[in-house]
PDB file of C-alpha atoms and ligand atoms in Angstrom:
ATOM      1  CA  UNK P  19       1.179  24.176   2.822  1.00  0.00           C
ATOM      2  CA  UNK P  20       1.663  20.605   1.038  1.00  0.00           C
ATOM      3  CA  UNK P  21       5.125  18.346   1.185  1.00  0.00           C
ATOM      4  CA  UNK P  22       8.227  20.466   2.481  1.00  0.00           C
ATOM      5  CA  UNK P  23      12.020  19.777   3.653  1.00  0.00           C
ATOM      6  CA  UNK P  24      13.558  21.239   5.917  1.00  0.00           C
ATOM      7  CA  UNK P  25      17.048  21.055   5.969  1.00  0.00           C
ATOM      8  CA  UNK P  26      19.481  20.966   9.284  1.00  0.00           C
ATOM      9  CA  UNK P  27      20.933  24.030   7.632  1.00  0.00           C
ATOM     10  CA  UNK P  28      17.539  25.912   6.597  1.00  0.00           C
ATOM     11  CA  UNK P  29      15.426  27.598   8.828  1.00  0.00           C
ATOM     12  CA  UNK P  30      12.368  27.712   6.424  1.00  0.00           C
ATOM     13  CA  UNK P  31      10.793  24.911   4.862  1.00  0.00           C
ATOM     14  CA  UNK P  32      11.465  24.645   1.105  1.00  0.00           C
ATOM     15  CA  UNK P  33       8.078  23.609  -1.173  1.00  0.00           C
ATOM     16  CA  UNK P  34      10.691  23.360  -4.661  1.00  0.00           C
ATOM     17  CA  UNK P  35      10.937  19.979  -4.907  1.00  0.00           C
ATOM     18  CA  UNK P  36      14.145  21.060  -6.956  1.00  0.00           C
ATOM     19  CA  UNK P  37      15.553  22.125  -3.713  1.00  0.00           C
ATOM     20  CA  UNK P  38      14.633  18.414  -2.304  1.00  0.00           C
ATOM     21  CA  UNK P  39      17.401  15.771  -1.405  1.00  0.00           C
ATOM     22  CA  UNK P  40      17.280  13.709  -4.466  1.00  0.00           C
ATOM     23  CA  UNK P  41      16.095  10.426  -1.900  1.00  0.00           C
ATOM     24  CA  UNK P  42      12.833  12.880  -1.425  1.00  0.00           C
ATOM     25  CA  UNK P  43      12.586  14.034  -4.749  1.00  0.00           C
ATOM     26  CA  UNK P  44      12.729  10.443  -6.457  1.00  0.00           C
ATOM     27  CA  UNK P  45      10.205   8.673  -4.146  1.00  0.00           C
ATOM     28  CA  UNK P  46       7.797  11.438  -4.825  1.00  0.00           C
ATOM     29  CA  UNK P  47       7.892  11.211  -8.795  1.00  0.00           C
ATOM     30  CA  UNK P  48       7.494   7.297  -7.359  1.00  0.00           C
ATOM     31  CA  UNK P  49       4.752   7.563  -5.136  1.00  0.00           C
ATOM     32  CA  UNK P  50       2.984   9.467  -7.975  1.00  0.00           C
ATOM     33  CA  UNK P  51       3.079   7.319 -10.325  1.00  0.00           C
ATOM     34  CA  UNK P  52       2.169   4.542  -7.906  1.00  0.00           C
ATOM     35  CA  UNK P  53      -0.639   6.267  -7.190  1.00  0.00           C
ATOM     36  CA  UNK P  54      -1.988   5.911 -10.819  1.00  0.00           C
ATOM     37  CA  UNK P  55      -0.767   2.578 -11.675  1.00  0.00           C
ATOM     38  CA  UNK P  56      -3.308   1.059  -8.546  1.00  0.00           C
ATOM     39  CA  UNK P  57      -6.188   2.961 -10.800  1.00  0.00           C
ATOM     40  CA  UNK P  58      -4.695   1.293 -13.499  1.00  0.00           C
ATOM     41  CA  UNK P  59      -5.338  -1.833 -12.509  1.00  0.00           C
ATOM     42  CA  UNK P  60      -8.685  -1.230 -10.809  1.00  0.00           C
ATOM     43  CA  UNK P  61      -7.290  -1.057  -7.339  1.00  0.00           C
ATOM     44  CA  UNK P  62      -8.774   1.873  -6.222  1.00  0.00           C
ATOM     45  CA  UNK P  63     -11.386   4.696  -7.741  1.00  0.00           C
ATOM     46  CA  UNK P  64     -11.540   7.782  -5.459  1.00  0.00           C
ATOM     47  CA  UNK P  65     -10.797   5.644  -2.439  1.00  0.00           C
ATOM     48  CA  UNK P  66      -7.964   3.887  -1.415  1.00  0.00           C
ATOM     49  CA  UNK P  67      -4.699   5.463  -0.679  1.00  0.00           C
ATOM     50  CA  UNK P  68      -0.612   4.674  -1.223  1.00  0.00           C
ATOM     51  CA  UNK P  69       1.715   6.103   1.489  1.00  0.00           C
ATOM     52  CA  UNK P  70       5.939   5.699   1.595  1.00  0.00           C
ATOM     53  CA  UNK P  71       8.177   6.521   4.718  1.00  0.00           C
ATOM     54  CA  UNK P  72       9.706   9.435   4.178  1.00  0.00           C
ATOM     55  CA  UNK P  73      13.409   8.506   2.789  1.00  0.00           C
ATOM     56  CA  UNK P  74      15.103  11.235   4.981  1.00  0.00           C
ATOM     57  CA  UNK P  75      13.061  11.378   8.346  1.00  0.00           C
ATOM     58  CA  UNK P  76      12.455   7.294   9.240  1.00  0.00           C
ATOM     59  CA  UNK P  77       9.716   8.976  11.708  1.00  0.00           C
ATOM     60  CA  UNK P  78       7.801  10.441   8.770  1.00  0.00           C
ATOM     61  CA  UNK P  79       5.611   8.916   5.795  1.00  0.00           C
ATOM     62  CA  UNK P  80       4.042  10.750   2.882  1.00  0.00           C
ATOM     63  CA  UNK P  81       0.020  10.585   1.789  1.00  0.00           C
ATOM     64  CA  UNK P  82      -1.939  12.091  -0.438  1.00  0.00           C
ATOM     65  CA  UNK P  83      -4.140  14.553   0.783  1.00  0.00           C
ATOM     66  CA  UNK P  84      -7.785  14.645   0.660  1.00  0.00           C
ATOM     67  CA  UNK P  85      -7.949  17.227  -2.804  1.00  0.00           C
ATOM     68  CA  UNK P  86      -7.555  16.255  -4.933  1.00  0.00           C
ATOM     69  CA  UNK P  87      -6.674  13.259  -3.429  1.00  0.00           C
ATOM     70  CA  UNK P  88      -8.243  10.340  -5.470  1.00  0.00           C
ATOM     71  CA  UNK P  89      -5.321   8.170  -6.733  1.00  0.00           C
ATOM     72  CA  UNK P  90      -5.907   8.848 -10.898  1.00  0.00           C
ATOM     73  CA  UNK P  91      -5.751  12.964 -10.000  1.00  0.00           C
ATOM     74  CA  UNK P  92      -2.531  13.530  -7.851  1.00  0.00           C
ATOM     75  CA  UNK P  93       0.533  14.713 -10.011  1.00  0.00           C
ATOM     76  CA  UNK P  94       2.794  16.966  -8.052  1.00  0.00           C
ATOM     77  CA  UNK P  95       4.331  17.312  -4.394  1.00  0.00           C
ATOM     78  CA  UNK P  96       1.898  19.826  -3.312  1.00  0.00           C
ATOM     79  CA  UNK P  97      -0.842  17.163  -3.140  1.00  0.00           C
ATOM     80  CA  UNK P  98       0.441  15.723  -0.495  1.00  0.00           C
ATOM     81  CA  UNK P  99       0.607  15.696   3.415  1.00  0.00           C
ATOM     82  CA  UNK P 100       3.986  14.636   5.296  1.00  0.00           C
ATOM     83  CA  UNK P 101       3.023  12.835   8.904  1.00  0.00           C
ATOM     84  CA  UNK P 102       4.634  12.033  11.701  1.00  0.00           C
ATOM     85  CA  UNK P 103       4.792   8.188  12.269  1.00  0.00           C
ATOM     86  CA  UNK P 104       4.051   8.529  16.180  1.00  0.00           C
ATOM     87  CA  UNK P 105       0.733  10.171  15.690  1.00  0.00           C
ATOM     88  CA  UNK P 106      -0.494  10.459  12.402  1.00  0.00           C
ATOM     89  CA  UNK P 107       0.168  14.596  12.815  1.00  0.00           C
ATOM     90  CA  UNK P 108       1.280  16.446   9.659  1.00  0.00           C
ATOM     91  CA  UNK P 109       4.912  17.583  10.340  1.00  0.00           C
ATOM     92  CA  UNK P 110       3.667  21.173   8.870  1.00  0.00           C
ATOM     93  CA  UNK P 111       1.688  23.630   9.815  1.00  0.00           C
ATOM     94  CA  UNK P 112      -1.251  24.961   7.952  1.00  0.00           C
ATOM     95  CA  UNK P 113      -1.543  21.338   5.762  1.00  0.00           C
ATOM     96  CA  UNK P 114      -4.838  20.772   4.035  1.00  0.00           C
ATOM     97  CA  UNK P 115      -7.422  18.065   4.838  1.00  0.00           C
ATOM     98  CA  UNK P 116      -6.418  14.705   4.922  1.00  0.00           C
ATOM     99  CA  UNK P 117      -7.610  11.202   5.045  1.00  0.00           C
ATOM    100  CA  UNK P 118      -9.098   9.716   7.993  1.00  0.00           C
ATOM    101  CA  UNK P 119      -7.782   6.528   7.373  1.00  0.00           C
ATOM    102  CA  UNK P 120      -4.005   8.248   7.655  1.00  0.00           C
ATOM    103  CA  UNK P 121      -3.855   5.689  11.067  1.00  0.00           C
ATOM    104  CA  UNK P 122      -3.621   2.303   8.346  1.00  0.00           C
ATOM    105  CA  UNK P 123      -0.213   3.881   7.620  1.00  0.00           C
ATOM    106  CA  UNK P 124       0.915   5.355  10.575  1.00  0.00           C
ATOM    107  CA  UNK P 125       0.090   2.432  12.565  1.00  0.00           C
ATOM    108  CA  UNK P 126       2.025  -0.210  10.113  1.00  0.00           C
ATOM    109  CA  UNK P 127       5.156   2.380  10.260  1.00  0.00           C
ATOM    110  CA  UNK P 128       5.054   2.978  13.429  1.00  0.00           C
ATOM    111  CA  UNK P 129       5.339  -1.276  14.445  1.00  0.00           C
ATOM    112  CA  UNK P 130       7.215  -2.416  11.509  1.00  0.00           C
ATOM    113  CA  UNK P 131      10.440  -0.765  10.840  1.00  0.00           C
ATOM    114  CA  UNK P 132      11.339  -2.672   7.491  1.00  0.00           C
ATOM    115  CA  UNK P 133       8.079  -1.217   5.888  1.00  0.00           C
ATOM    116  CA  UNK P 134       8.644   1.147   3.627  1.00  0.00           C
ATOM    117  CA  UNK P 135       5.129   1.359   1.782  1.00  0.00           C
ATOM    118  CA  UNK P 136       1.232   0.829   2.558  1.00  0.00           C
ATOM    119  CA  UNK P 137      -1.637   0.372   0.175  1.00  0.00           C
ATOM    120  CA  UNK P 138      -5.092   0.503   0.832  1.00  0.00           C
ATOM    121  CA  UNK P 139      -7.695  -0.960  -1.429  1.00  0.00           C
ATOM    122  CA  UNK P 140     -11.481  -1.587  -1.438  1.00  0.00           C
ATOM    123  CA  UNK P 141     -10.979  -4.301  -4.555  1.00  0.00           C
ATOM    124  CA  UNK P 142     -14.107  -5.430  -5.501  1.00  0.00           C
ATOM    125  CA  UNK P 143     -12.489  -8.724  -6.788  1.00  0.00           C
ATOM    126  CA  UNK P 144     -11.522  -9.339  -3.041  1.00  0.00           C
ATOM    127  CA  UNK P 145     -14.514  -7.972  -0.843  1.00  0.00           C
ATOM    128  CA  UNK P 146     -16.341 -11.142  -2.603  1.00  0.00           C
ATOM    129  CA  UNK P 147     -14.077 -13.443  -0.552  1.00  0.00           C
ATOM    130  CA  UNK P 148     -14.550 -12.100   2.772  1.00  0.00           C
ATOM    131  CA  UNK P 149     -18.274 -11.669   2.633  1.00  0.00           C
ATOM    132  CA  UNK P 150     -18.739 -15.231   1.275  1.00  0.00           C
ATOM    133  CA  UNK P 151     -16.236 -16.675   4.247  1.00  0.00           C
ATOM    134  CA  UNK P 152     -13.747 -18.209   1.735  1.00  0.00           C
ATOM    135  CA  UNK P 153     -10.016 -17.686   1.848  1.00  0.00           C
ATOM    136  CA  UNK P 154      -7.974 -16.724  -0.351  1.00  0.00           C
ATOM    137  CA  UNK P 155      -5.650 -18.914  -0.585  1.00  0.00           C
ATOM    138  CA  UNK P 156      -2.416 -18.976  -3.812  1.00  0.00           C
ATOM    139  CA  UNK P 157      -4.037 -20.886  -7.157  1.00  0.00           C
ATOM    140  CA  UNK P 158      -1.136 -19.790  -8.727  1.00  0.00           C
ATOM    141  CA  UNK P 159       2.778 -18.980  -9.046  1.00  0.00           C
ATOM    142  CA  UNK P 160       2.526 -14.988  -9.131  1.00  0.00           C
ATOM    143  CA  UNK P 161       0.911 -15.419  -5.459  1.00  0.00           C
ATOM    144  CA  UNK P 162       3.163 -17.637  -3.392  1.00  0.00           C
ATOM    145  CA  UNK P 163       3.132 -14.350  -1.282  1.00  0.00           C
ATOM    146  CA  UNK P 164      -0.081 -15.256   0.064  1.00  0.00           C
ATOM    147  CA  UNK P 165       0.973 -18.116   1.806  1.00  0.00           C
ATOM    148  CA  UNK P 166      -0.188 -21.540   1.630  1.00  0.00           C
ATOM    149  CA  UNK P 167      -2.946 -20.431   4.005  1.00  0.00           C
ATOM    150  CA  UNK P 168      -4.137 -17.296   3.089  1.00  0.00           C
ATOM    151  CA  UNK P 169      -4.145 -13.582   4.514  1.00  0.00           C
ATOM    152  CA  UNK P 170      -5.676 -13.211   8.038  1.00  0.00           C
ATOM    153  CA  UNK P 171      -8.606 -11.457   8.427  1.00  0.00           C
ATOM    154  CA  UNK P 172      -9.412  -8.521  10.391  1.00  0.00           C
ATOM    155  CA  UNK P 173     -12.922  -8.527  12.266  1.00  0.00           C
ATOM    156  CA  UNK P 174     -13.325  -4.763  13.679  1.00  0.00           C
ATOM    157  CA  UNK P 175     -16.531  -6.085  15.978  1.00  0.00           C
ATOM    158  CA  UNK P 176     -14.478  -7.360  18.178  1.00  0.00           C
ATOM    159  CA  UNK P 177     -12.864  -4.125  18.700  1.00  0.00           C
ATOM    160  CA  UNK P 178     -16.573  -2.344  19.148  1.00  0.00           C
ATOM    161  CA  UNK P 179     -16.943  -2.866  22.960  1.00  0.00           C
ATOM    162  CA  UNK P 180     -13.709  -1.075  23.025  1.00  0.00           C
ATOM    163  CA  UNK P 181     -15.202   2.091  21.550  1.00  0.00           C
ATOM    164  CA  UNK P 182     -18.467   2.841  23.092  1.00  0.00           C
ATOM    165  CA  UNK P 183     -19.122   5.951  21.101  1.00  0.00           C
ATOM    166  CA  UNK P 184     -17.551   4.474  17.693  1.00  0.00           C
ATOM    167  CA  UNK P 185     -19.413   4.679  14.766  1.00  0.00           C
ATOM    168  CA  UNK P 186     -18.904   1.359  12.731  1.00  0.00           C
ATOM    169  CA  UNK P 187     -18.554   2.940   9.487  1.00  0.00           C
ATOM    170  CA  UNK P 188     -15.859   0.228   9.463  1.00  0.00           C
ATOM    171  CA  UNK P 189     -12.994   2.820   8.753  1.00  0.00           C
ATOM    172  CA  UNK P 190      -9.661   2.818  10.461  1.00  0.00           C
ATOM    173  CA  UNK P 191     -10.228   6.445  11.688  1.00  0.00           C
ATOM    174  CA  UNK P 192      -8.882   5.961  14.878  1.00  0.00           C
ATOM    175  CA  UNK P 193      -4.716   4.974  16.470  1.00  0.00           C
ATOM    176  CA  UNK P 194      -6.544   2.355  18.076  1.00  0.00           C
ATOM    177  CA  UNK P 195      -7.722   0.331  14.864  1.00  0.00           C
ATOM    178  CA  UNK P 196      -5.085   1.260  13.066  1.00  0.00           C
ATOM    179  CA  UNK P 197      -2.470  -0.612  16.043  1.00  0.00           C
ATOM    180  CA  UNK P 198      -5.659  -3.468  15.515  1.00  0.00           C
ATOM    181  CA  UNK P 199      -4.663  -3.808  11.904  1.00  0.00           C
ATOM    182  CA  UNK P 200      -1.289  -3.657  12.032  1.00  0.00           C
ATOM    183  CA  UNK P 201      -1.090  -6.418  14.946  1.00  0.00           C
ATOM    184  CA  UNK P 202      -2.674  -8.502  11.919  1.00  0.00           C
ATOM    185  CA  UNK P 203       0.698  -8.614  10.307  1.00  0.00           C
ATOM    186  CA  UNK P 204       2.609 -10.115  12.448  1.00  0.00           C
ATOM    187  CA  UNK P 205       1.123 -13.600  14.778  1.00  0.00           C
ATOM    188  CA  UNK P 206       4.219 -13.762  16.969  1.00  0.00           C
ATOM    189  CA  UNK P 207       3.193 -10.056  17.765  1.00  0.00           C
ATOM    190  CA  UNK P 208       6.565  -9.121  17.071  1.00  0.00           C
ATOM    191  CA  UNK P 209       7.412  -6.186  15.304  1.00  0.00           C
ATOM    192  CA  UNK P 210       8.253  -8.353  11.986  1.00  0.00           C
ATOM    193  CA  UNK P 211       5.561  -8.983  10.095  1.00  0.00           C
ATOM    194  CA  UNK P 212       4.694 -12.519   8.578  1.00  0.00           C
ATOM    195  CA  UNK P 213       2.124 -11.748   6.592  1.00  0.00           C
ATOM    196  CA  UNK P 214       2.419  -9.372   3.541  1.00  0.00           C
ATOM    197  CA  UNK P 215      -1.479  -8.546   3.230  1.00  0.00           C
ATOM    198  CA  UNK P 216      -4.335  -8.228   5.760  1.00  0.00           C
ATOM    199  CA  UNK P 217      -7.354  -8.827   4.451  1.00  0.00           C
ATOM    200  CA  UNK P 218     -10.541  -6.306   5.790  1.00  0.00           C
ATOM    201  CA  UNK P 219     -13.616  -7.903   7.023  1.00  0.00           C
ATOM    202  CA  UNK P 220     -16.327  -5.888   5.036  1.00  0.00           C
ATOM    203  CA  UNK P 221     -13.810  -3.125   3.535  1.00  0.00           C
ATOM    204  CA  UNK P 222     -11.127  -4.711   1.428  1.00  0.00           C
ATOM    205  CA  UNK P 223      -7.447  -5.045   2.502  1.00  0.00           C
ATOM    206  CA  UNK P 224      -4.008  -3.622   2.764  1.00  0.00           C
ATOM    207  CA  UNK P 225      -0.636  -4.301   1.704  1.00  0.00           C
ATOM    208  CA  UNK P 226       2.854  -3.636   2.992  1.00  0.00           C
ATOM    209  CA  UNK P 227       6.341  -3.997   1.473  1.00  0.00           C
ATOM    210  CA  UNK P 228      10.184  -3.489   2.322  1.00  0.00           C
ATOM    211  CA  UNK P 229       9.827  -0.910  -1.496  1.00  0.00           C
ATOM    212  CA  UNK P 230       6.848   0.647  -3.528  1.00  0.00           C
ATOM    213  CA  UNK P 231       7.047  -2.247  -5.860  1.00  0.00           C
ATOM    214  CA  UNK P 232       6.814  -4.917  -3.511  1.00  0.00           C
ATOM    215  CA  UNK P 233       3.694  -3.173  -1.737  1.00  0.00           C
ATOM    216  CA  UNK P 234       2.224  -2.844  -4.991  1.00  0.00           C
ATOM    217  CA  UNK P 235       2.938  -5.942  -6.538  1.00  0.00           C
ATOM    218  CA  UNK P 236       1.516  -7.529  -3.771  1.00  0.00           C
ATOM    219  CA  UNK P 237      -2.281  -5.205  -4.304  1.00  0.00           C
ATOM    220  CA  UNK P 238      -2.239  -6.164  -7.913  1.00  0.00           C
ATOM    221  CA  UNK P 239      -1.622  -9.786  -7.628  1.00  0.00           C
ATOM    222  CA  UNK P 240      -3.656 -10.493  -5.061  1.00  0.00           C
ATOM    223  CA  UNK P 241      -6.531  -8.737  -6.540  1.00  0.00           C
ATOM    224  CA  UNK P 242      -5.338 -11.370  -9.424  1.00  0.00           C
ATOM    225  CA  UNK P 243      -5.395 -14.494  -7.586  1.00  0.00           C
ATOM    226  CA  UNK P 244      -8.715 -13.522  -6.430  1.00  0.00           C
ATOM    227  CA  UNK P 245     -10.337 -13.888 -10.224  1.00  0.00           C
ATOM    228  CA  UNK P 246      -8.566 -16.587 -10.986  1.00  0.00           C
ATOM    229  CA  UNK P 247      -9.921 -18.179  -7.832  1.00  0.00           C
ATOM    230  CA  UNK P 248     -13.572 -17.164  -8.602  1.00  0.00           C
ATOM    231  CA  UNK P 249     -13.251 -18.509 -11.940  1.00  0.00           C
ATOM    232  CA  UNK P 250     -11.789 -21.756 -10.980  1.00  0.00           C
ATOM    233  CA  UNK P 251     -14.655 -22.629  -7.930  1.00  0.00           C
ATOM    234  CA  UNK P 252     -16.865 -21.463 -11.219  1.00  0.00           C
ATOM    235  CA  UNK P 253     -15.444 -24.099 -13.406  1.00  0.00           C
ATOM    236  CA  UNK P 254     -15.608 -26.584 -10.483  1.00  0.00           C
ATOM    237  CA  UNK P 255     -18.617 -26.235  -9.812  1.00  0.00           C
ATOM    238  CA  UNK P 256     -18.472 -23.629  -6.757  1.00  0.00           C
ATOM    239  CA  UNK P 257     -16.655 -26.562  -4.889  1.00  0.00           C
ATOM    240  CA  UNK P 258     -13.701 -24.843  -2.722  1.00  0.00           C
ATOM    241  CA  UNK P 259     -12.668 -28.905  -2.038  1.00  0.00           C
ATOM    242  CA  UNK P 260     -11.741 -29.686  -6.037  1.00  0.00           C
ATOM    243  CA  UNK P 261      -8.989 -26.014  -6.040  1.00  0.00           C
ATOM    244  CA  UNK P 262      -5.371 -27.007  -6.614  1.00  0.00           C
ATOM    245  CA  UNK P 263      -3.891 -24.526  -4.541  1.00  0.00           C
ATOM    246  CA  UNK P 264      -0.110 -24.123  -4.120  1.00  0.00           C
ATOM    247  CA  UNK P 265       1.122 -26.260  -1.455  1.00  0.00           C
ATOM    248  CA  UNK P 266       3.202 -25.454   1.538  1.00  0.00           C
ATOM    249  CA  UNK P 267       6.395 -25.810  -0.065  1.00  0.00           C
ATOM    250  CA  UNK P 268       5.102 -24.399  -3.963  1.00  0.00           C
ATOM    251  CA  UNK P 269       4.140 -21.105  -2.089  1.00  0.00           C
ATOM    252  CA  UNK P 270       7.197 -20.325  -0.033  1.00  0.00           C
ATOM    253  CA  UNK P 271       9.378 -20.933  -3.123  1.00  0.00           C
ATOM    254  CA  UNK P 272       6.981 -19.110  -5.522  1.00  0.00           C
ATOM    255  CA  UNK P 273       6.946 -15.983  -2.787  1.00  0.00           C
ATOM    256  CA  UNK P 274      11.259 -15.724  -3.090  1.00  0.00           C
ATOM    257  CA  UNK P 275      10.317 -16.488  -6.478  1.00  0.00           C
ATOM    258  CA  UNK P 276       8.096 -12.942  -6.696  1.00  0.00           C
ATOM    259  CA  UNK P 277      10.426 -10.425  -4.733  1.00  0.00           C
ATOM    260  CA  UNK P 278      12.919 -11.123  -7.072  1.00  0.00           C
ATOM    261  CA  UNK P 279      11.132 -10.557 -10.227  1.00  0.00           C
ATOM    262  CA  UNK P 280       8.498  -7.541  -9.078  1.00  0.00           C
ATOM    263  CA  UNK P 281      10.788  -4.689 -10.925  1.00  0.00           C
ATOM    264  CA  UNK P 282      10.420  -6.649 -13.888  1.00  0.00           C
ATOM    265  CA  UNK P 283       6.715  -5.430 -13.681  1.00  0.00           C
ATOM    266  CA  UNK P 284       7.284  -2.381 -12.058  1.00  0.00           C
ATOM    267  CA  UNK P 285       9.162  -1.533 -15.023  1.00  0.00           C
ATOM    268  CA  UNK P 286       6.150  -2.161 -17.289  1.00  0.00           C
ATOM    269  CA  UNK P 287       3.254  -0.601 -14.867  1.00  0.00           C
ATOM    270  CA  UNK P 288       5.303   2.819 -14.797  1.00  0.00           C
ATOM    271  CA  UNK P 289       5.496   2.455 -18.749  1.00  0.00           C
ATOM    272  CA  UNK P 290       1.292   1.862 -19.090  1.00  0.00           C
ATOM    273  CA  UNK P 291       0.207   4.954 -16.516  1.00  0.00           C
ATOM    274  CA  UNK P 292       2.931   7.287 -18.634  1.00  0.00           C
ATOM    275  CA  UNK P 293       1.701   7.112 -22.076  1.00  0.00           C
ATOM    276  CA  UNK P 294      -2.083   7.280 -20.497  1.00  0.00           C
ATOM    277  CA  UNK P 295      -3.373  10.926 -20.799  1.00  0.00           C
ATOM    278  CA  UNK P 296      -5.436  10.582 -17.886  1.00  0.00           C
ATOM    279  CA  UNK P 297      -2.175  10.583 -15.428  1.00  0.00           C
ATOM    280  CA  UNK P 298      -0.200  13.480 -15.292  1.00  0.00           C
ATOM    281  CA  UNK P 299       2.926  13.569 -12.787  1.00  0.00           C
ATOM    282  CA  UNK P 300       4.905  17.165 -12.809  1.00  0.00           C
ATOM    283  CA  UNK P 301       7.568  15.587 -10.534  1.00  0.00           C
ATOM    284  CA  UNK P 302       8.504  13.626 -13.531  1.00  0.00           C
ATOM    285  CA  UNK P 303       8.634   9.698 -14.367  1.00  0.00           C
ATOM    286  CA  UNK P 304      10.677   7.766 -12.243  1.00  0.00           C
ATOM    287  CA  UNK P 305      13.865   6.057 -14.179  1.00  0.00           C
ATOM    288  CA  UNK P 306      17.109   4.360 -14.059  1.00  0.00           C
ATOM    289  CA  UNK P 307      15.241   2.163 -11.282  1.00  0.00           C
ATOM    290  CA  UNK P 308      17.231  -1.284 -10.074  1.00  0.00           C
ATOM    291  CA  UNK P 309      17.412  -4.029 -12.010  1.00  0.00           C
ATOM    292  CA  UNK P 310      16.464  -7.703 -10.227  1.00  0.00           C
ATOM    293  CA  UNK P 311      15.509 -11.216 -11.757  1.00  0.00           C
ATOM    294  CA  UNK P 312      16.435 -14.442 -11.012  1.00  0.00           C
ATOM    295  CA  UNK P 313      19.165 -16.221 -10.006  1.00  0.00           C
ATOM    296  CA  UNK P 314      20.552 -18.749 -12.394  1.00  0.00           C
ATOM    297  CA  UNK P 315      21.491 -21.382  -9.673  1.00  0.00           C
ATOM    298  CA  UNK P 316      18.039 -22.935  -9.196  1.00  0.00           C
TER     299      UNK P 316
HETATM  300 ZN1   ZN F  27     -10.662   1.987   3.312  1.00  0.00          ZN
END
């Protein structure tokens, strides 16, 4: 049985999403169509994966299952799986196959309260940057996000000796990596994070936000920065030393700069996977979304 509610007043568990709490119903035409806007933009091909905490249960987030699964193919409640936050459990019974890398999402939930959304890419305009031991580091406005420093980087070898009888496949298949990624987010090893994005060592990275947009704003310009970085160390020569990248100061005002302006794009991403035959979502297209922008006292 795919996505339910279950009302305090309902002993049965209603699949009509017409039945659902509008909260539930609205981030599900949401996380749909988030789903295709990351193929949109290259994000992810049948891997990779978009999760949101369930609006009514806090201890719950929603995933895709496994079928159809791949982010371009889901269109309607029933392909997905509702988890429990503690354990990465589906709250239903008899739920069909999910992913094994569920424990990314449950593990970020379960530390960081404010998060709201996960995505999980394998961009091959970031994997580059990792294998070649260069950080990615903001080259320009859209990306003060990244901090004037860069993601961190998760290295899962050092969690091997840990796990005797794991198979590096490098996936986060287990509670235990998943709590190793998620401690990535925050240095303080608090449960706020100060870092937005976690880069993956030999996989490709993830991306959390307080809303869908700011998750996925965060996925798509970060797999942005990353090309315009490549082509800049092309045009200089593959010398990291002659990058202007934002500066301290340019990247924490260009990052307030970007939460304010992300349903701005939001707006138009929604707009692109809509009239594209290939996307289909039954739940229908989300609307009447908030309106941000910027503040006219800068
Ligand atoms: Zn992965």
């Amino acid at each position: 049985m795919p996505i339910c509610f279950r009302s305090e007043y309902s002993a049965a568990p209603s699949r009509d999403t017409n039945e659902f709490p509008v909260e539930l119903r609205n981030a599900i035409q949401l996380l749909i169509s988030a789903n295709h806007i990351l193929h949109y933009h290259g994000l992810v091909d049948a891997f990779g994966h978009i999760s949101v905490r369930n609006p009514m249960f806090r201890n719950q987030y929603i995933l895709a299952s496994y079928n159809p699964g791949a982010p371009a193919l889901v269109s309607s409640a029933e392909d997905f799986i509702d988890y429990y936050v503690s354990n990465s459990e589906p709250v239903f019974d008899d739920q069909p196959r999910g992913y094994s890398e569920r424990y990314i999402h449950g593990e970020i939930y379960s530390r960081f309260p404010h998060v709201q959304c996960v995505v999980h890419s394998h961009s091959e305009a970031v994997i580059p940057f990792m294998a070649a031991r260069i950080a990615v580091k903001p080259v320009f406005h859209m990306a003060g996000f990244l901090g004037v420093n860069g993601p961190p980087v998760l290295d899962l070898s050092g969690a091997y000796p840990a796990m005797p009888s794991y198979t590096p496949d490098m996936l986060i298949k287990t509670p235990f990596l998943g709590q190793r990624l998620a401690q990535k987010f925050s240095h303080s090893g608090s449960n706020v994070s100060d870092s937005s994005v976690v880069l993956q060592d030999k996989h490709g990275f993830t991306s959390i936000g307080s809303n869908v947009q700011q998750a996925v704003y965060r996925a798509i310009y970060l797999q942005k920065n990353c090309k315009l970085l490549k082509d800049a160390m092309s045009l200089a020569g593959g010398s990291i030393s002659k990058i202007g990248y934002l500066t301290q100061k340019e990247a924490e005002g260009c990052a307030k700069m970007n939460l304010m302006t992300q349903d701005k794009a939001l707006r138009l991403w929604l707009r692109e996977v809509a009239v594209n035959p290939l996307y289909r979502n039954e739940e229908g297209i989300p609307n009447d979304l908030p309106v941000g922008g910027m503040q006219d006292d800068a």
